[in-house]
Coordinates of C-alpha atoms in Angstrom, one line a residue:
M11 CA -33.9 -41.5 -2.2
R12 CA -35.5 -39.8 0.8
K13 CA -32.4 -37.8 1.6
T14 CA -32.3 -36.6 -2.0
T15 CA -35.9 -35.6 -1.8
V16 CA -35.4 -33.7 1.5
L17 CA -32.3 -31.9 0.0
L18 CA -34.3 -30.9 -3.1
M19 CA -37.1 -29.5 -0.9
L20 CA -34.6 -27.5 1.1
V21 CA -33.1 -26.0 -2.1
L22 CA -36.5 -25.2 -3.4
L23 CA -37.4 -23.5 -0.1
F24 CA -34.2 -21.5 -0.2
D25 CA -34.9 -20.4 -3.8
A26 CA -38.5 -19.5 -2.9
S27 CA -37.4 -17.4 0.1
M28 CA -35.0 -15.5 -2.2
A29 CA -37.8 -14.9 -4.7
Q30 CA -39.9 -13.4 -2.0
N31 CA -37.2 -10.8 -1.3
T32 CA -36.5 -7.7 -3.4
S33 CA -33.1 -7.4 -4.9
Q34 CA -32.2 -4.6 -2.4
E35 CA -33.3 -6.8 0.5
L36 CA -31.0 -9.6 -0.8
V37 CA -28.1 -7.1 -0.9
E38 CA -28.7 -6.0 2.7
N39 CA -28.9 -9.6 3.9
A40 CA -25.6 -10.3 1.9
K41 CA -24.0 -7.4 3.7
A42 CA -24.9 -8.9 7.1
L43 CA -23.5 -12.3 6.0
F44 CA -20.3 -10.6 4.7
A45 CA -19.8 -8.8 8.1
A46 CA -20.3 -12.3 9.8
K47 CA -17.6 -13.7 7.4
D48 CA -20.0 -16.1 5.8
Y49 CA -18.5 -15.3 2.3
D50 CA -20.1 -18.2 0.4
Q51 CA -23.6 -17.4 1.4
A52 CA -23.0 -13.6 1.0
L53 CA -21.8 -14.2 -2.6
N54 CA -24.8 -16.4 -3.4
L55 CA -27.2 -13.7 -2.2
T56 CA -25.3 -11.0 -4.0
E57 CA -25.3 -12.8 -7.3
A58 CA -29.0 -13.6 -6.9
A59 CA -29.7 -9.9 -6.4
L60 CA -27.6 -9.1 -9.5
R61 CA -29.6 -11.7 -11.6
M62 CA -32.7 -9.8 -10.5
D63 CA -31.3 -6.3 -11.2
G64 CA -27.8 -5.9 -12.7
S65 CA -27.8 -2.2 -12.1
I66 CA -27.4 -2.3 -8.2
E67 CA -24.1 -0.6 -7.6
Q68 CA -23.9 -1.7 -4.0
A69 CA -24.3 -5.3 -5.1
W70 CA -21.3 -5.0 -7.5
L71 CA -19.3 -3.3 -4.7
L72 CA -20.1 -6.1 -2.2
R73 CA -19.3 -8.8 -4.8
G74 CA -15.9 -7.2 -5.4
K75 CA -15.2 -7.1 -1.6
I76 CA -16.1 -10.8 -1.3
L77 CA -13.9 -11.8 -4.2
L78 CA -11.1 -9.6 -3.0
T79 CA -11.3 -11.4 0.4
R80 CA -11.0 -14.7 -1.5
G81 CA -8.0 -13.4 -3.6
V82 CA -9.9 -13.6 -6.9
L83 CA -8.4 -10.4 -8.1
R84 CA -9.5 -10.3 -11.8
D85 CA -13.1 -10.9 -11.0
A86 CA -13.0 -8.5 -8.0
Y87 CA -11.5 -5.8 -10.3
Q88 CA -14.4 -6.3 -12.8
S89 CA -16.9 -5.9 -10.0
F90 CA -15.4 -2.7 -8.7
D91 CA -15.0 -1.4 -12.2
R92 CA -18.7 -2.0 -12.8
A93 CA -19.6 -0.3 -9.5
T94 CA -17.6 2.8 -10.5
Q95 CA -19.3 2.8 -13.9
L96 CA -22.7 2.8 -12.1
A97 CA -21.8 5.4 -9.5
A98 CA -18.8 7.5 -10.4
S99 CA -19.1 9.4 -7.1
D100 CA -18.7 6.4 -4.9
A101 CA -15.4 6.9 -3.1
E102 CA -15.5 3.5 -1.5
A103 CA -15.8 1.8 -4.9
W104 CA -12.9 3.8 -6.3
N105 CA -10.8 3.0 -3.2
F106 CA -11.3 -0.7 -3.5
K107 CA -10.7 -0.7 -7.2
G108 CA -7.4 1.0 -6.4
I109 CA -6.6 -1.7 -3.8
V110 CA -7.1 -4.5 -6.3
L111 CA -4.9 -2.7 -8.8
V112 CA -2.1 -2.4 -6.2
A113 CA -2.4 -6.1 -5.6
M114 CA -2.0 -6.6 -9.4
R115 CA 1.0 -4.2 -9.3
R116 CA -0.7 -1.8 -11.6
Y117 CA 0.5 1.2 -9.6
N118 CA -0.2 4.0 -12.0
D119 CA -3.7 2.8 -12.6
S120 CA -4.3 2.5 -8.8
L121 CA -3.2 6.1 -8.2
L122 CA -5.9 7.2 -10.7
C123 CA -8.4 5.3 -8.6
F124 CA -7.3 6.7 -5.3
D125 CA -7.3 10.2 -6.8
A126 CA -10.9 9.6 -8.0
A127 CA -11.9 8.4 -4.5
I128 CA -10.3 11.6 -3.0
Q129 CA -12.1 13.8 -5.6
A130 CA -15.4 12.2 -4.7
D131 CA -14.6 12.5 -0.9
P132 CA -11.6 14.7 0.0
M133 CA -11.9 13.5 3.6
N134 CA -11.5 9.8 2.8
Y135 CA -8.4 9.1 4.9
E136 CA -8.1 5.5 3.7
A137 CA -7.8 6.6 0.1
W138 CA -5.1 9.1 1.1
S139 CA -3.3 6.4 3.0
N140 CA -3.6 3.9 0.2
R141 CA -2.3 6.6 -2.2
G142 CA 0.7 6.9 0.1
N143 CA 1.3 3.2 0.2
T144 CA 1.2 3.1 -3.6
L145 CA 3.7 5.9 -3.8
V146 CA 6.0 4.1 -1.5
S147 CA 5.9 1.1 -3.8
M148 CA 6.8 3.4 -6.7
G149 CA 9.7 4.9 -4.7
K150 CA 8.1 8.4 -4.6
L151 CA 8.8 8.8 -0.9
D152 CA 8.3 12.5 -0.4
D153 CA 4.9 12.4 -2.2
A154 CA 4.0 9.4 -0.1
L155 CA 4.8 11.3 3.1
S156 CA 2.5 14.1 2.0
A157 CA -0.3 11.7 1.4
F158 CA 0.1 10.0 4.8
D159 CA 0.3 13.4 6.5
R160 CA -3.0 14.3 4.8
A161 CA -4.6 11.1 6.1
I162 CA -3.4 11.8 9.6
V163 CA -4.8 15.3 9.6
I164 CA -8.2 13.9 8.6
N165 CA -8.0 11.0 11.1
Q166 CA -5.3 10.8 13.8
T167 CA -6.6 7.5 15.1
Y168 CA -6.0 5.6 11.8
A169 CA -3.0 3.3 12.6
G170 CA -2.5 2.4 9.0
A171 CA -1.4 6.0 8.1
W172 CA 1.1 6.1 10.9
I173 CA 2.6 2.8 9.8
G174 CA 2.7 3.9 6.2
K175 CA 4.5 7.1 7.1
G176 CA 6.9 5.1 9.2
I177 CA 7.7 2.8 6.2
A178 CA 8.4 5.8 4.0
L179 CA 10.7 7.4 6.6
Y180 CA 12.4 4.0 7.0
Y181 CA 13.2 3.9 3.3
Q182 CA 14.6 7.4 3.6
K183 CA 16.9 6.0 6.3
R184 CA 15.2 8.2 9.0
Y185 CA 15.1 5.3 11.4
Q186 CA 14.4 7.2 14.6
E187 CA 11.5 9.1 13.0
A188 CA 10.2 5.8 11.6
L189 CA 10.3 4.2 15.0
A190 CA 8.3 7.1 16.4
M191 CA 5.6 6.5 13.8
Y192 CA 5.4 2.8 14.7
E193 CA 5.1 3.6 18.3
K194 CA 2.2 6.0 17.6
A195 CA 0.5 3.2 15.6
L196 CA 1.0 0.8 18.5
Q197 CA -0.6 3.2 20.9
L198 CA -3.7 3.1 18.8
D199 CA -3.5 -0.6 18.0
P200 CA -1.1 -2.4 20.4
N201 CA -1.4 -5.8 18.7
N202 CA -0.8 -4.6 15.2
S203 CA 1.7 -7.2 13.8
I204 CA 2.7 -5.0 10.9
A205 CA 3.6 -2.1 13.2
L206 CA 5.5 -4.5 15.5
Y207 CA 7.5 -6.1 12.7
N208 CA 8.5 -2.8 11.2
K209 CA 9.3 -1.5 14.6
G210 CA 11.8 -4.4 14.9
L211 CA 13.4 -3.4 11.5
A212 CA 13.9 0.2 12.7
L213 CA 15.3 -1.0 16.0
Q214 CA 17.8 -3.2 14.2
K215 CA 19.0 -0.2 12.1
L216 CA 19.4 1.7 15.3
G217 CA 21.6 -1.1 16.8
M218 CA 19.0 -2.0 19.4
N219 CA 19.0 -5.7 18.6
K220 CA 17.5 -7.0 21.8
E221 CA 14.6 -4.7 21.5
A222 CA 14.2 -5.6 17.9
E223 CA 14.0 -9.3 18.7
E224 CA 11.3 -8.6 21.2
A225 CA 9.3 -6.7 18.6
F226 CA 9.7 -9.5 16.1
R227 CA 8.5 -12.1 18.6
A228 CA 5.5 -10.0 19.5
A229 CA 4.7 -9.6 15.8
E230 CA 4.8 -13.3 15.2
L231 CA 2.6 -14.0 18.2
N232 CA 0.0 -11.5 17.2
Q233 CA 0.0 -12.7 13.6
K234 CA -0.9 -16.2 14.8
R235 CA -3.9 -15.0 16.8

């Protein structure tokens, strides 16, 4: 009985502390918890903030990110969709909405989201790169290369764009050029397992099997870290 009483008191204290905070303060605290990878508590605070004020766009955006991290795609999509309804100029919300749609294999819809993100922020290199990745999935390789090139012009230090460009070149059977893209990505991020694995694939196509095996081993080791 005593343990139950203590637990109830702790719950009441937690609820009381939340009540003393404004909805915006709860969102800021939730962001810090999300950054610390405490997703359960971050979600609790975010939903508490939304119960207080359902019009906080940043709360819906954060809720979507948390649910995406958990792989709950449908609910994540609904959160990002609500965020874009509340703030149509939020490029980050459009970008994440597109990411979820890619995971759901709704490629045409995802392109519309990335285009909206780019319209809101033409310098959003992640949206350009994600647009390129989607176009690769759709087999539109030349258009994908143009998107990756735009991302690289905006931010030459973004490894993801170099990897994406390499994948597009690989599918065009331009293996030597693809390899150069992966090498550039690895200069920026030496432990990137995706770049290492795709480097191995390109090396295989070039007949460099020993080097390919080394790249595959390095990819596997880095993925386990």
